[in-house]
Structures are given as structure tokens and as C-alpha cells.
Short mmCIF file of C-alpha atoms in Angstrom, two decimals:
data_model
loop_
_atom_site.label_atom_id
_atom_site.label_comp_id
_atom_site.label_asym_id
_atom_site.label_seq_id
_atom_site.Cartn_x
_atom_site.Cartn_y
_atom_site.Cartn_z
CA MET A 15 42.10 -41.21 -15.70
CA GLN A 16 40.68 -43.51 -12.97
CA LEU A 17 37.19 -42.17 -13.73
CA CYS A 18 37.33 -42.93 -17.38
CA GLU A 19 38.80 -46.41 -16.79
CA ALA A 20 36.06 -47.11 -14.17
CA LEU A 21 33.34 -46.02 -16.56
CA GLY A 22 34.84 -48.07 -19.37
CA GLN A 23 35.08 -51.17 -17.07
CA GLY A 24 31.47 -50.62 -16.01
CA LEU A 25 30.29 -50.61 -19.60
CA ALA A 26 32.32 -53.66 -20.54
CA ALA A 27 31.25 -55.47 -17.48
CA ALA A 28 27.59 -54.54 -18.18
CA GLY A 29 27.98 -55.75 -21.82
CA GLY A 30 29.70 -58.98 -20.67
CA THR A 31 27.13 -59.69 -18.02
CA SER A 32 24.27 -59.15 -20.46
CA SER A 33 26.02 -61.39 -23.05
CA GLY A 34 26.59 -64.17 -20.48
CA GLY A 35 23.04 -63.86 -19.19
CA GLY A 36 21.77 -64.11 -22.70
CA ALA A 37 23.83 -67.27 -23.39
CA ASP A 38 22.71 -68.95 -20.11
CA ASP A 39 19.10 -68.19 -20.60
CA GLY A 40 18.97 -69.50 -24.15
CA VAL A 41 18.51 -66.16 -25.87
CA ASP A 42 18.32 -66.20 -29.70
CA VAL A 43 21.61 -66.61 -31.39
CA GLN A 44 21.07 -63.41 -33.29
CA GLN A 45 21.35 -61.43 -30.03
CA LEU A 46 24.95 -62.44 -29.70
CA GLU A 47 25.80 -60.19 -32.68
CA LEU A 48 24.17 -57.27 -30.88
CA PHE A 49 26.22 -57.98 -27.76
CA ASP A 50 29.45 -58.15 -29.84
CA PHE A 51 28.48 -54.82 -31.43
CA PHE A 52 27.84 -53.19 -27.97
CA ASN A 53 31.14 -54.39 -26.59
CA SER A 54 33.03 -53.27 -29.68
CA ARG A 55 31.45 -49.75 -29.44
CA ALA A 56 32.28 -49.53 -25.79
CA LYS A 57 35.98 -50.48 -26.22
CA ASN A 58 36.75 -48.70 -29.51
CA VAL A 59 34.53 -45.61 -29.45
CA ILE A 60 33.13 -44.75 -26.04
CA ALA A 61 36.32 -45.39 -24.04
CA PRO A 62 38.48 -43.11 -26.19
CA LEU A 63 35.88 -40.39 -26.02
CA LEU A 64 35.83 -40.63 -22.20
CA LYS A 65 39.63 -40.38 -22.09
CA TYR A 66 39.51 -37.33 -24.33
CA CYS A 67 36.84 -35.80 -22.11
CA HIS A 68 38.86 -36.55 -19.06
CA TYR A 69 41.93 -34.84 -20.65
CA GLU A 70 39.87 -31.75 -21.53
CA LEU A 71 38.36 -31.40 -18.12
CA GLN A 72 41.79 -31.84 -16.45
CA GLU A 73 43.21 -29.13 -18.67
CA LYS A 74 40.47 -26.81 -17.27
CA GLY A 75 41.48 -27.56 -13.73
CA LEU A 76 38.22 -29.25 -12.51
CA SER A 77 38.29 -31.37 -9.42
CA PRO A 78 37.12 -34.97 -9.45
CA THR A 79 33.74 -34.03 -7.90
CA GLU A 80 33.21 -31.37 -10.64
CA LYS A 81 34.16 -33.86 -13.27
CA ILE A 82 31.55 -36.22 -12.11
CA SER A 83 28.84 -33.51 -11.90
CA PHE A 84 29.72 -32.31 -15.43
CA LEU A 85 29.50 -35.81 -16.88
CA GLN A 86 26.27 -36.39 -15.05
CA SER A 87 24.65 -33.20 -16.30
CA SER A 88 25.98 -33.67 -19.75
CA SER A 89 24.72 -37.25 -20.18
CA SER A 90 21.18 -37.96 -21.43
CA ILE A 91 21.20 -41.57 -20.41
CA SER A 92 18.31 -43.04 -18.39
CA ASP A 93 18.66 -43.93 -14.71
CA GLY A 94 18.77 -47.65 -15.39
CA ASP A 95 21.84 -47.39 -17.63
CA PRO A 96 25.12 -48.88 -16.30
CA LEU A 97 26.89 -45.63 -17.06
CA GLN A 98 24.50 -43.56 -14.92
CA SER A 99 24.75 -46.21 -12.07
CA LYS A 100 28.49 -46.03 -12.26
CA LEU A 101 28.36 -42.19 -12.00
CA HIS A 102 26.20 -42.39 -8.97
CA SER A 103 28.40 -44.92 -7.30
CA LEU A 104 31.54 -42.90 -7.96
CA LYS A 105 29.83 -39.79 -6.68
CA ASN A 106 28.84 -41.58 -3.47
CA GLU A 107 32.40 -42.94 -3.00
CA THR A 108 33.77 -39.36 -3.38
CA LEU A 109 31.30 -38.12 -0.74
CA GLN A 110 32.19 -41.02 1.62
CA THR A 111 35.83 -40.19 1.24
CA GLN A 112 35.40 -36.53 1.93
CA ALA A 113 33.15 -37.28 4.92
CA THR A 114 35.67 -39.77 6.35
CA SER A 115 38.64 -37.49 5.91
CA GLY A 116 36.82 -34.65 7.65
CA SER A 117 38.35 -32.19 5.29
CA SER A 118 35.00 -30.81 4.19
CA MET A 119 31.88 -29.77 6.30
CA SER A 120 33.71 -30.63 9.55
CA GLN A 121 31.94 -27.64 11.14
CA ILE A 122 29.28 -25.06 10.56
CA THR A 123 28.58 -21.56 11.93
CA PHE A 124 25.19 -20.76 13.20
CA ARG A 125 24.08 -17.86 15.45
CA GLU A 126 27.65 -16.82 16.31
CA ASN A 127 28.51 -20.43 17.37
CA VAL A 128 31.06 -22.69 15.54
CA ILE A 129 29.46 -26.18 15.79
CA PRO A 130 31.59 -29.25 14.88
CA VAL A 131 30.02 -31.93 12.71
CA GLU A 132 31.27 -35.20 14.34
CA THR A 133 29.18 -37.97 12.70
CA LYS A 134 30.03 -39.33 9.23
CA ASP A 135 26.48 -39.76 8.15
CA LEU A 136 25.63 -36.05 8.91
CA ARG A 137 28.73 -34.80 7.12
CA MET A 138 27.71 -36.85 4.06
CA ALA A 139 24.31 -35.33 4.16
CA LEU A 140 25.70 -31.84 4.35
CA LEU A 141 28.15 -32.51 1.55
CA LYS A 142 25.33 -33.93 -0.59
CA ILE A 143 23.30 -30.75 0.12
CA GLN A 144 26.25 -28.74 -1.02
CA ASP A 145 26.51 -30.47 -4.24
CA LEU A 146 22.69 -30.37 -4.81
CA LYS A 147 22.73 -26.63 -4.12
CA SER A 148 25.45 -25.97 -6.65
CA ASP A 149 23.57 -28.07 -9.27
CA TRP A 150 20.35 -26.03 -8.57
CA GLU A 151 22.11 -22.68 -8.83
CA GLU A 152 23.56 -23.75 -12.15
CA GLU A 153 20.10 -24.64 -13.37
CA GLU A 154 18.80 -21.23 -12.11
CA GLU A 155 21.55 -19.46 -14.01
CA LYS A 156 20.81 -21.40 -17.15
CA LYS A 157 17.01 -20.59 -16.86
CA ASN A 158 17.79 -16.91 -16.36
CA ASN A 159 20.00 -16.73 -19.43
CA ASP A 160 18.04 -18.97 -21.74
CA ALA A 161 14.52 -18.64 -20.38
CA THR A 162 13.86 -22.37 -20.98
CA SER A 163 11.40 -24.57 -19.10
CA SER A 164 11.82 -24.86 -15.43
CA SER A 165 10.83 -28.56 -15.05
CA SER A 166 14.46 -29.69 -14.35
CA ASP A 167 14.90 -26.72 -12.11
CA ASP A 168 11.85 -27.62 -10.01
CA ALA A 169 13.00 -31.21 -9.81
CA LYS A 170 16.43 -30.16 -8.56
CA PHE A 171 14.82 -27.77 -6.17
CA MET A 172 12.77 -30.53 -4.61
CA GLU A 173 15.75 -32.81 -4.49
CA LEU A 174 17.55 -30.12 -2.55
CA LEU A 175 14.64 -29.80 -0.03
CA SER A 176 14.75 -33.54 0.33
CA GLY A 177 18.39 -33.27 1.23
CA TYR A 178 17.67 -30.85 4.03
CA ASP A 179 14.87 -33.13 5.29
CA ASP A 180 17.38 -35.99 5.42
CA ALA A 181 19.78 -33.83 7.43
CA VAL A 182 16.99 -32.79 9.81
CA SER A 183 15.96 -36.49 10.31
CA LEU A 184 19.54 -37.50 11.10
CA VAL A 185 19.86 -34.79 13.78
CA ASN A 186 16.56 -35.70 15.34
CA LYS A 187 17.56 -39.34 15.41
CA GLU A 188 20.72 -38.52 17.41
CA LEU A 189 18.78 -36.19 19.68
CA LYS A 190 16.29 -38.93 20.41
CA GLN A 191 19.12 -41.22 21.40
CA LEU A 192 20.34 -38.62 23.85
CA ALA A 193 16.93 -37.96 25.33
CA ALA A 194 17.10 -40.87 27.67
CA LEU A 195 20.44 -39.87 29.11
CA LYS A 196 20.75 -37.93 32.29
CA SER A 197 21.84 -34.33 32.13
CA GLY A 198 25.50 -33.64 32.61
CA PRO A 199 28.28 -31.42 31.20
CA ALA A 200 29.15 -33.82 28.38
CA VAL A 201 25.54 -34.73 27.58
CA ASN A 202 24.46 -31.11 27.61
CA ALA A 203 27.40 -30.10 25.37
CA LYS A 204 26.50 -32.79 22.87
CA LYS A 205 22.78 -31.81 22.94
CA PHE A 206 23.89 -28.18 22.43
CA GLN A 207 25.76 -29.19 19.31
CA LEU A 208 22.81 -31.20 17.88
CA VAL A 209 20.27 -28.47 18.70
CA ASN A 210 22.33 -25.86 16.74
CA LEU A 211 22.78 -28.42 13.84
CA LEU A 212 19.10 -28.78 13.86
CA GLY A 213 18.42 -25.14 13.86
CA TYR A 214 21.02 -24.68 11.06
CA SER A 215 19.49 -27.36 8.78
CA LYS A 216 15.97 -25.94 9.26
CA TYR A 217 17.13 -22.41 8.75
CA GLN A 218 18.87 -23.21 5.49
CA LYS A 219 15.75 -25.00 4.18
CA LEU A 220 13.50 -22.02 5.21
CA LYS A 221 15.93 -19.56 3.76
CA LEU A 222 15.88 -21.36 0.49
CA VAL A 223 12.15 -21.50 0.24
CA MET A 224 11.71 -17.85 1.23
CA GLY A 225 14.20 -16.76 -1.24
CA ARG A 226 12.36 -18.54 -3.98
CA ASN A 227 8.98 -17.23 -2.90
CA GLU A 228 10.41 -13.66 -2.79
CA VAL A 229 11.72 -14.10 -6.38
CA LEU A 230 8.26 -15.22 -7.49
CA THR A 231 6.59 -12.29 -5.70
CA ASN A 232 8.86 -9.65 -7.21
CA GLY A 233 8.49 -11.27 -10.61
CA ILE A 234 4.66 -10.89 -10.40
CA ILE A 235 4.86 -7.34 -9.20
CA GLN A 236 7.39 -6.29 -11.95
CA THR A 237 5.41 -8.11 -14.63
CA SER A 238 2.16 -6.40 -13.61
CA LYS A 239 3.96 -2.93 -13.62
CA GLU A 240 5.05 -3.50 -17.18
CA ASP A 241 1.61 -4.47 -18.16
CA ASP A 242 -0.92 -1.75 -19.40
CA GLU A 243 -3.64 -3.00 -17.07
CA GLY A 244 -1.45 -2.88 -14.00
CA MET A 245 -2.08 -5.14 -11.03
CA THR A 246 -5.38 -6.93 -11.46
CA LEU A 247 -7.27 -8.61 -8.70
CA LYS A 248 -5.78 -12.00 -9.63
CA HIS A 249 -2.23 -10.58 -9.30
CA LEU A 250 -3.09 -9.07 -5.95
CA GLU A 251 -4.47 -12.36 -4.64
CA GLU A 252 -1.30 -14.29 -5.84
CA VAL A 253 1.05 -11.66 -4.20
CA ALA A 254 -1.02 -11.73 -0.93
CA HIS A 255 -0.90 -15.54 -0.83
CA LEU A 256 2.85 -15.65 -1.41
CA TYR A 257 3.39 -13.08 1.48
CA ASP A 258 1.13 -15.22 3.66
CA ALA A 259 3.43 -18.15 3.03
CA LEU A 260 6.61 -16.00 3.51
CA LEU A 261 5.08 -14.75 6.82
CA GLN A 262 4.59 -18.34 8.07
CA ASP A 263 8.18 -19.22 7.14
CA ALA A 264 9.62 -16.11 8.77
CA ARG A 265 7.78 -16.85 12.01
CA ALA A 266 9.16 -20.38 11.87
CA VAL A 267 12.67 -18.85 11.51
CA ALA A 268 12.05 -16.58 14.62
CA SER A 269 11.18 -19.73 16.62
CA LEU A 270 14.19 -21.91 15.55
CA PRO A 271 16.23 -23.57 18.31
CA GLY A 272 19.87 -22.75 18.88
CA GLY A 273 21.93 -19.80 19.90
CA GLY A 274 23.40 -18.82 23.17
CA SER A 275 26.31 -20.56 24.66
CA ALA A 276 27.01 -24.14 25.77
CA ASP A 277 27.45 -23.00 29.39
CA ASP A 278 23.90 -21.57 29.55
CA PHE A 279 22.34 -24.55 27.92
CA ASP A 280 20.30 -26.65 30.30
CA GLY A 281 19.83 -29.69 28.00
CA ASP A 282 16.21 -28.77 26.93
CA SER A 283 15.88 -27.88 23.30
CA SER A 284 12.32 -26.41 23.91
CA SER A 285 13.60 -23.83 26.39
CA ALA A 286 13.11 -20.14 26.13
CA ILE A 287 14.19 -18.55 22.81
CA VAL A 288 17.60 -16.74 23.00
CA GLU A 289 17.47 -13.07 22.37
CA ASP A 290 20.46 -12.64 20.03
CA GLU A 291 21.15 -10.73 16.80
CA PHE A 292 19.67 -13.58 14.79
CA HIS A 293 16.34 -13.36 16.70
CA LEU A 294 16.18 -9.60 16.29
CA GLU A 295 16.73 -9.92 12.48
CA ALA A 296 14.02 -12.61 12.26
CA ASN A 297 11.54 -10.43 14.16
CA ALA A 298 12.36 -7.49 11.94
CA ASN A 299 11.72 -9.58 8.94
CA VAL A 300 8.37 -10.72 10.33
CA LEU A 301 7.30 -7.05 10.68
CA ARG A 302 8.36 -6.34 7.21
CA LEU A 303 6.24 -9.20 5.81
CA ARG A 304 3.37 -8.42 7.93
CA SER A 305 3.32 -4.83 6.59
CA LEU A 306 3.58 -6.02 3.02
CA ARG A 307 0.77 -8.58 3.48
CA CYS A 308 -1.51 -5.99 5.01
CA TYR A 309 -0.74 -3.61 2.10
CA TYR A 310 -1.79 -6.04 -0.55
CA LEU A 311 -4.81 -7.23 1.38
CA ALA A 312 -5.83 -3.51 1.53
CA ARG A 313 -5.44 -3.25 -2.23
CA ILE A 314 -7.62 -6.29 -2.67
CA HIS A 315 -10.37 -4.68 -0.57
CA ALA A 316 -10.01 -1.39 -2.44
CA SER A 317 -10.31 -3.05 -5.90
CA PRO A 318 -13.28 -2.20 -7.99
CA VAL A 319 -14.72 -5.73 -7.75
CA VAL A 320 -14.55 -5.79 -3.93
CA HIS A 321 -14.91 -1.94 -3.13
CA LYS A 322 -14.79 -2.38 0.66
CA TYR A 323 -13.10 0.95 1.30
CA SER A 324 -13.50 1.26 5.11
CA GLU A 325 -11.71 -2.10 5.56
CA ALA A 326 -9.09 -1.04 3.05
CA ILE A 327 -8.28 2.19 4.97
CA ALA A 328 -7.98 0.22 8.25
CA LEU A 329 -5.59 -2.18 6.60
CA LEU A 330 -3.53 0.65 5.16
CA ASP A 331 -3.20 2.28 8.51
CA GLN A 332 -1.97 -1.01 9.98
CA ALA A 333 0.37 -1.58 7.18
CA GLU A 334 1.91 1.85 7.47
CA ARG A 335 2.40 1.38 11.22
CA LEU A 336 4.04 -1.93 10.70
CA ALA A 337 6.29 -0.51 7.94
CA ASN A 338 7.52 2.25 10.33
CA GLU A 339 8.27 -0.39 12.98
CA ALA A 340 10.10 -2.62 10.48
CA LEU A 341 12.18 0.31 9.18
CA GLU A 342 13.28 1.00 12.72
CA GLU A 343 14.06 -2.62 13.60
CA ILE A 344 15.87 -3.32 10.23
CA GLY A 345 17.87 -0.07 10.66
CA ALA A 346 19.01 -1.21 14.01
CA CYS A 347 20.30 -4.62 12.73
CA ASP A 348 23.74 -3.68 11.33
CA GLN A 349 24.70 -7.15 10.26
CA MET A 350 21.44 -8.19 8.66
CA GLU A 351 21.74 -9.89 5.22
CA HIS A 352 20.70 -7.57 2.41
CA GLY A 353 19.55 -4.99 5.04
CA ASP A 354 20.18 -2.00 2.88
CA ALA A 355 18.21 -3.41 -0.07
CA LEU A 356 15.31 -4.40 2.30
CA LEU A 357 15.26 -0.84 3.71
CA GLU A 358 15.19 0.78 0.20
CA SER A 359 12.38 -1.38 -1.06
CA LEU A 360 10.33 -1.03 2.11
CA GLU A 361 10.64 2.76 2.06
CA LYS A 362 9.35 2.75 -1.54
CA VAL A 363 6.35 0.58 -0.57
CA ALA A 364 5.80 2.86 2.44
CA ALA A 365 5.54 5.82 0.02
CA GLU A 366 3.05 3.80 -2.09
CA MET A 367 0.91 3.10 0.96
CA ARG A 368 0.50 6.86 1.68
CA GLY A 369 -0.56 7.50 -1.92
CA GLU A 370 -2.85 4.40 -1.90
CA LYS A 371 -4.51 5.71 1.32
CA CYS A 372 -5.32 9.06 -0.41
CA ARG A 373 -6.75 7.20 -3.43
CA VAL A 374 -8.86 5.03 -1.24
CA LEU A 375 -10.18 7.91 0.76
CA ALA A 376 -11.15 9.70 -2.47
CA LEU A 377 -12.88 6.51 -3.79
CA SER A 378 -14.73 6.16 -0.43
CA TYR A 379 -15.97 9.72 -0.66
CA LEU A 380 -17.09 9.34 -4.33
CA SER A 381 -18.88 6.02 -3.58
CA LYS A 382 -21.08 7.74 -1.02
CA SER A 383 -22.36 10.27 -3.65
CA SER A 384 -25.21 9.15 -5.91
CA SER A 385 -24.45 11.90 -8.49
CA THR A 386 -21.16 10.41 -9.69
CA GLY A 387 -22.66 7.76 -11.89
CA SER A 388 -21.26 9.19 -15.27
CA GLY A 389 -18.52 6.46 -15.47
CA LYS A 390 -15.69 8.97 -15.74
CA CYS A 391 -12.77 9.22 -13.50
CA LEU A 392 -12.19 12.13 -11.16
CA LEU A 393 -9.62 13.79 -13.49
CA GLN A 394 -12.12 13.80 -16.31
CA ARG A 395 -14.79 15.46 -14.18
CA LEU A 396 -12.79 18.34 -12.75
CA HIS A 397 -14.84 21.00 -14.62
CA ASP A 398 -18.20 19.23 -14.44
CA TYR A 399 -20.88 20.42 -11.88
CA ASN A 400 -22.71 17.70 -10.21
CA ILE A 401 -26.06 18.78 -8.56
CA PRO A 402 -25.84 17.63 -4.99
CA SER A 403 -28.51 15.23 -3.79
CA SER A 404 -28.70 16.79 -0.34
CA PRO A 405 -31.24 19.60 0.21
CA LYS A 406 -28.52 21.68 1.88
CA SER A 407 -26.69 23.24 -1.13
CA ILE A 408 -23.14 24.34 -0.95
CA ALA A 409 -23.90 27.50 -3.06
CA HIS A 410 -26.90 29.18 -4.56
CA VAL A 411 -27.34 28.83 -8.31
CA PRO A 412 -27.91 31.51 -9.51
CA PRO A 413 -26.42 33.64 -6.75
CA LYS A 414 -28.82 35.71 -4.46
CA LEU A 415 -29.07 39.46 -5.01
CA GLU A 416 -27.26 41.54 -2.43
CA PRO A 417 -28.30 45.22 -1.52
CA MET A 418 -26.03 48.01 -2.70
CA ALA A 419 -25.75 51.66 -1.66
CA CYS A 420 -27.50 54.17 -3.92
CA LYS A 421 -24.74 56.71 -3.61
CA PRO A 422 -21.68 55.66 -5.40
CA SER A 423 -18.65 55.48 -3.16
CA PHE A 424 -16.50 56.54 -6.05
CA PHE A 425 -17.57 60.19 -5.74
CA ASP A 426 -17.44 60.24 -1.92
CA VAL A 427 -13.82 61.25 -1.82
CA ALA A 428 -13.97 62.47 1.81
CA LEU A 429 -15.32 59.19 3.16
CA ASN A 430 -11.90 57.75 3.88
CA TYR A 431 -10.55 60.88 5.55
CA VAL A 432 -13.37 61.83 8.02
CA SER A 433 -12.49 61.26 11.61
CA GLU A 434 -14.00 62.32 14.98
CA TYR A 435 -13.61 66.09 15.67
CA PRO A 436 -14.32 68.04 18.98
CA VAL A 437 -17.85 69.31 19.08
CA ASP A 438 -16.94 72.97 19.61
CA GLU A 439 -14.56 73.04 16.68
CA LEU A 440 -17.18 71.37 14.46
CA GLU A 441 -19.87 73.94 15.42
CA ARG A 442 -17.51 76.88 14.78
CA ALA A 443 -16.59 75.49 11.35
CA MET A 444 -20.34 75.03 10.62
CA GLU A 445 -21.13 78.68 11.53
CA GLU A 446 -18.27 79.99 9.30
CA ASN A 447 -19.50 78.13 6.37
CA ASN A 448 -23.22 78.77 6.75
CA GLY A 449 -23.06 81.96 4.70
CA ALA A 450 -21.14 80.19 1.87
CA GLU A 451 -23.47 77.35 1.79
CA ALA A 452 -26.56 79.59 1.57
CA ALA A 453 -25.04 81.40 -1.48
CA SER A 454 -24.10 78.08 -3.28
CA SER A 455 -26.70 76.64 -5.56
CA GLY A 456 -26.84 74.29 -8.63
CA ILE A 457 -24.97 71.13 -9.19
CA LEU A 458 -21.71 72.38 -7.66
CA GLY A 459 -23.45 72.74 -4.22
CA TRP A 460 -24.43 69.16 -4.26
CA PHE A 461 -20.73 68.09 -4.38
CA ARG A 462 -19.77 70.26 -1.48
CA ARG A 463 -22.22 68.55 0.88
CA GLY A 464 -20.35 66.30 3.41
#
């Protein structure tokens, strides 16, 4: 009820101020009728509608912050309107109340450390980020369901990034104030909190940007798969560019400050990187993105327009090696966010890498032969004989003649049974058969010859 009364008073005050200002400045008398009409509409029409909306929202169980967000998203009033200004002021008052009470965003969890948020300004910045993120997620859901224009979605996304930048600047400001102080237990503990808050804010921003780029990349790949032409050179270049940006952000995540314990912190935010689970997961993600970037760069080199097959084969070998390392590292990180999905998708891409390597090797072989200029693919030329350009032929066409025995081996039935006999037994057998051989003549004698 206070929200509706405040909005009604804001409208009435705006109308009264405008009316009074017009009277003081000597505005035309006809404008007074318009001012009276505005005040009457605000009192008799707008205020009851606001009360009814407040009642309906209260029946749905919405909190005051959710009511303000709903009214702000539902209104189509310009930024200079008193109603919009009143909504912004009420929203800021709500954030200040929550930040002062310390009931919300009083602490954050980053790299297995629970870090308290002690300053009011930083709590307000984090609460503002939380509201902006919920608004952006609602726009994303509407865009996915309705497939409408993404202009408002992009504006909310940029506003959310600005909120993270404000939080980072606040933490850097506090760190700058502590830089001149001498190291001590209390100073180092405060610096440890601020360093982790800085790492948390930067990580949330990088995570948001990387998630959006991953969605864009997967969308391009899925759309190209559904297309009849497949992934064109333009699609490959877009995907490679996105993976290049993702790789830069992943390396920035791997070098974020924070982690460890307050006892081991020496007060220097630029000290050695802590080797914890967060750092191992970040390095595994770097390997994954390096592998995917190499893979799509190889496909660019192997495209018909570029046709640099030797470079493509070298990139595919590198991509396959990085993919195997990434699979081992991601499998070792048990608590990695979406680890199972990343493993499954990377295994599919690794299988595609092996198939792509075979295809590129075949294209490399075919590109070296000058006789394959028919324009047909390999499957359409399986039964075609291409005359080799080299003087060393693989086979003689027609085949050369080979010498054959004059006596057919079909009639030589004893050839497979003859073995070595003793000389004396062989001579005795010959003497016994001399008489029979002398008597035999004609064609039957020719068959008895051994």
C-alpha cells in the first residue's frame, strides 16, 4: 500500500509543481485546464488502478522488491517521467535498506573461502547486480520463448556488465587505501578479504561473458548442421573467432587473484597463484578451448577456398593431443560445474577430429594428383580408372603374357604323388617293367610314361 500511495503522491506532486510553475512563469491560461485534467486523472483513475495492482501483486505473494521490478518492467513510460523517477528512488531506498540491515549479501563464497562483505557501498553494488541479473535472465527466458528482438536483452546485459565493473572499482578503491598501510595481521586479513572480493567480482563477470559466447557458438554450430550446405567458411571463421575470445577469458579466469587461506596470505595481491581446485578447473577449461580453437582453425585451412592441407593436418594433430589432455584434466575435477556435459561434448568433438583428419589426408593425396580434375567426389569415382601421370605404372594394361607348360597338368595324375625313392629299388622296378614297356604301343603307351 505504501508503494501505491508513494506513486500517487509523486504524480500529484509532479502535477502540482508543473501547475504552480506554469502560473509563476505566466503560462497561457489554457494550460491550466490541462493541469487540472492531469491532476484529476492521477487522483481518480491512476491511483485506484495502482491500488488494484498492489492488491493483485500482494495476493500472488510478491515481495516489495519484486513488486517494484514488475511495475518497472510493465511500464512504458519514459525515463524523464515522474512515475519512473519515483520507481527508481523507491528501488534505491529498498537496496539501501537491505544493505544497511546486512540481511542480504553479507558474505560471499569464493574458492572455498567465506568472505564477509563489510562495506555498505559494496553490499549495495552486489544487491544491484543480483537484481540486474534476475532482470536479464527474465529477458533471456522471454526471448527463448517468444523469439523476439534482443535489443532490450543486450541493453540489460550491458547494464549487468556495468554493475560488475562498479563492484570491481569499489574493491580496487578500498585496496588502494590499504596499500599505504604497513603489513600486519589485521591489515593482511582485510587485504585478503578484498582480494577475494575482487577475484569474485571479476570471475562472475567473466563467467557471464563466457556463458553468453558459448551459447552463441553452439547456436552457430547447430544452425549450420541443420543447413543443407553445412558449415561454410564464414561460419568456421565466426566460431574460431568466438573460441579465441573464450580462450582469452578462460586464461584471465586462470590468473584471477584469491584463494588459499588468510594465514598464508602475505599482503601482496600479485603473489604466486594458489594451486587449488578452482585453478585446476580453470586450466582444464583452457585446454578444452585450445583444442576446440585448433580444430576449427584446421577446418578453415582444409576448406576448399584455402586448401592448405599440410597446415590443417598439423593443427588436427595438435587439437587431438589437447583434447586428450583436456579429457584427463576435466575427468580429474570431480566438482567442476557442468563437468559431465563438457566431457560428453568434447568426446564427440574428438571423434569428429579423427574423421576430419582422415578426410583431410584423402584430400591432400587427391590434390597432389593431376588426373583428378573431373570435378566428381571420391565416392562418385570409385569405379573410374585414372591413368597415372607417373611413368611407373602400378599395373600393365593390358596384362603381359606369362609362359605356360605345354603338357596339361590335368592329365599328370602322378605328379602330386612322386617322391624320392632309393636308387637300387628304382633300377629294379625299371628292369621289371622293361619288357612290358617294349610290348606296349599306341596311345595307351603314352599314358603309362611317368
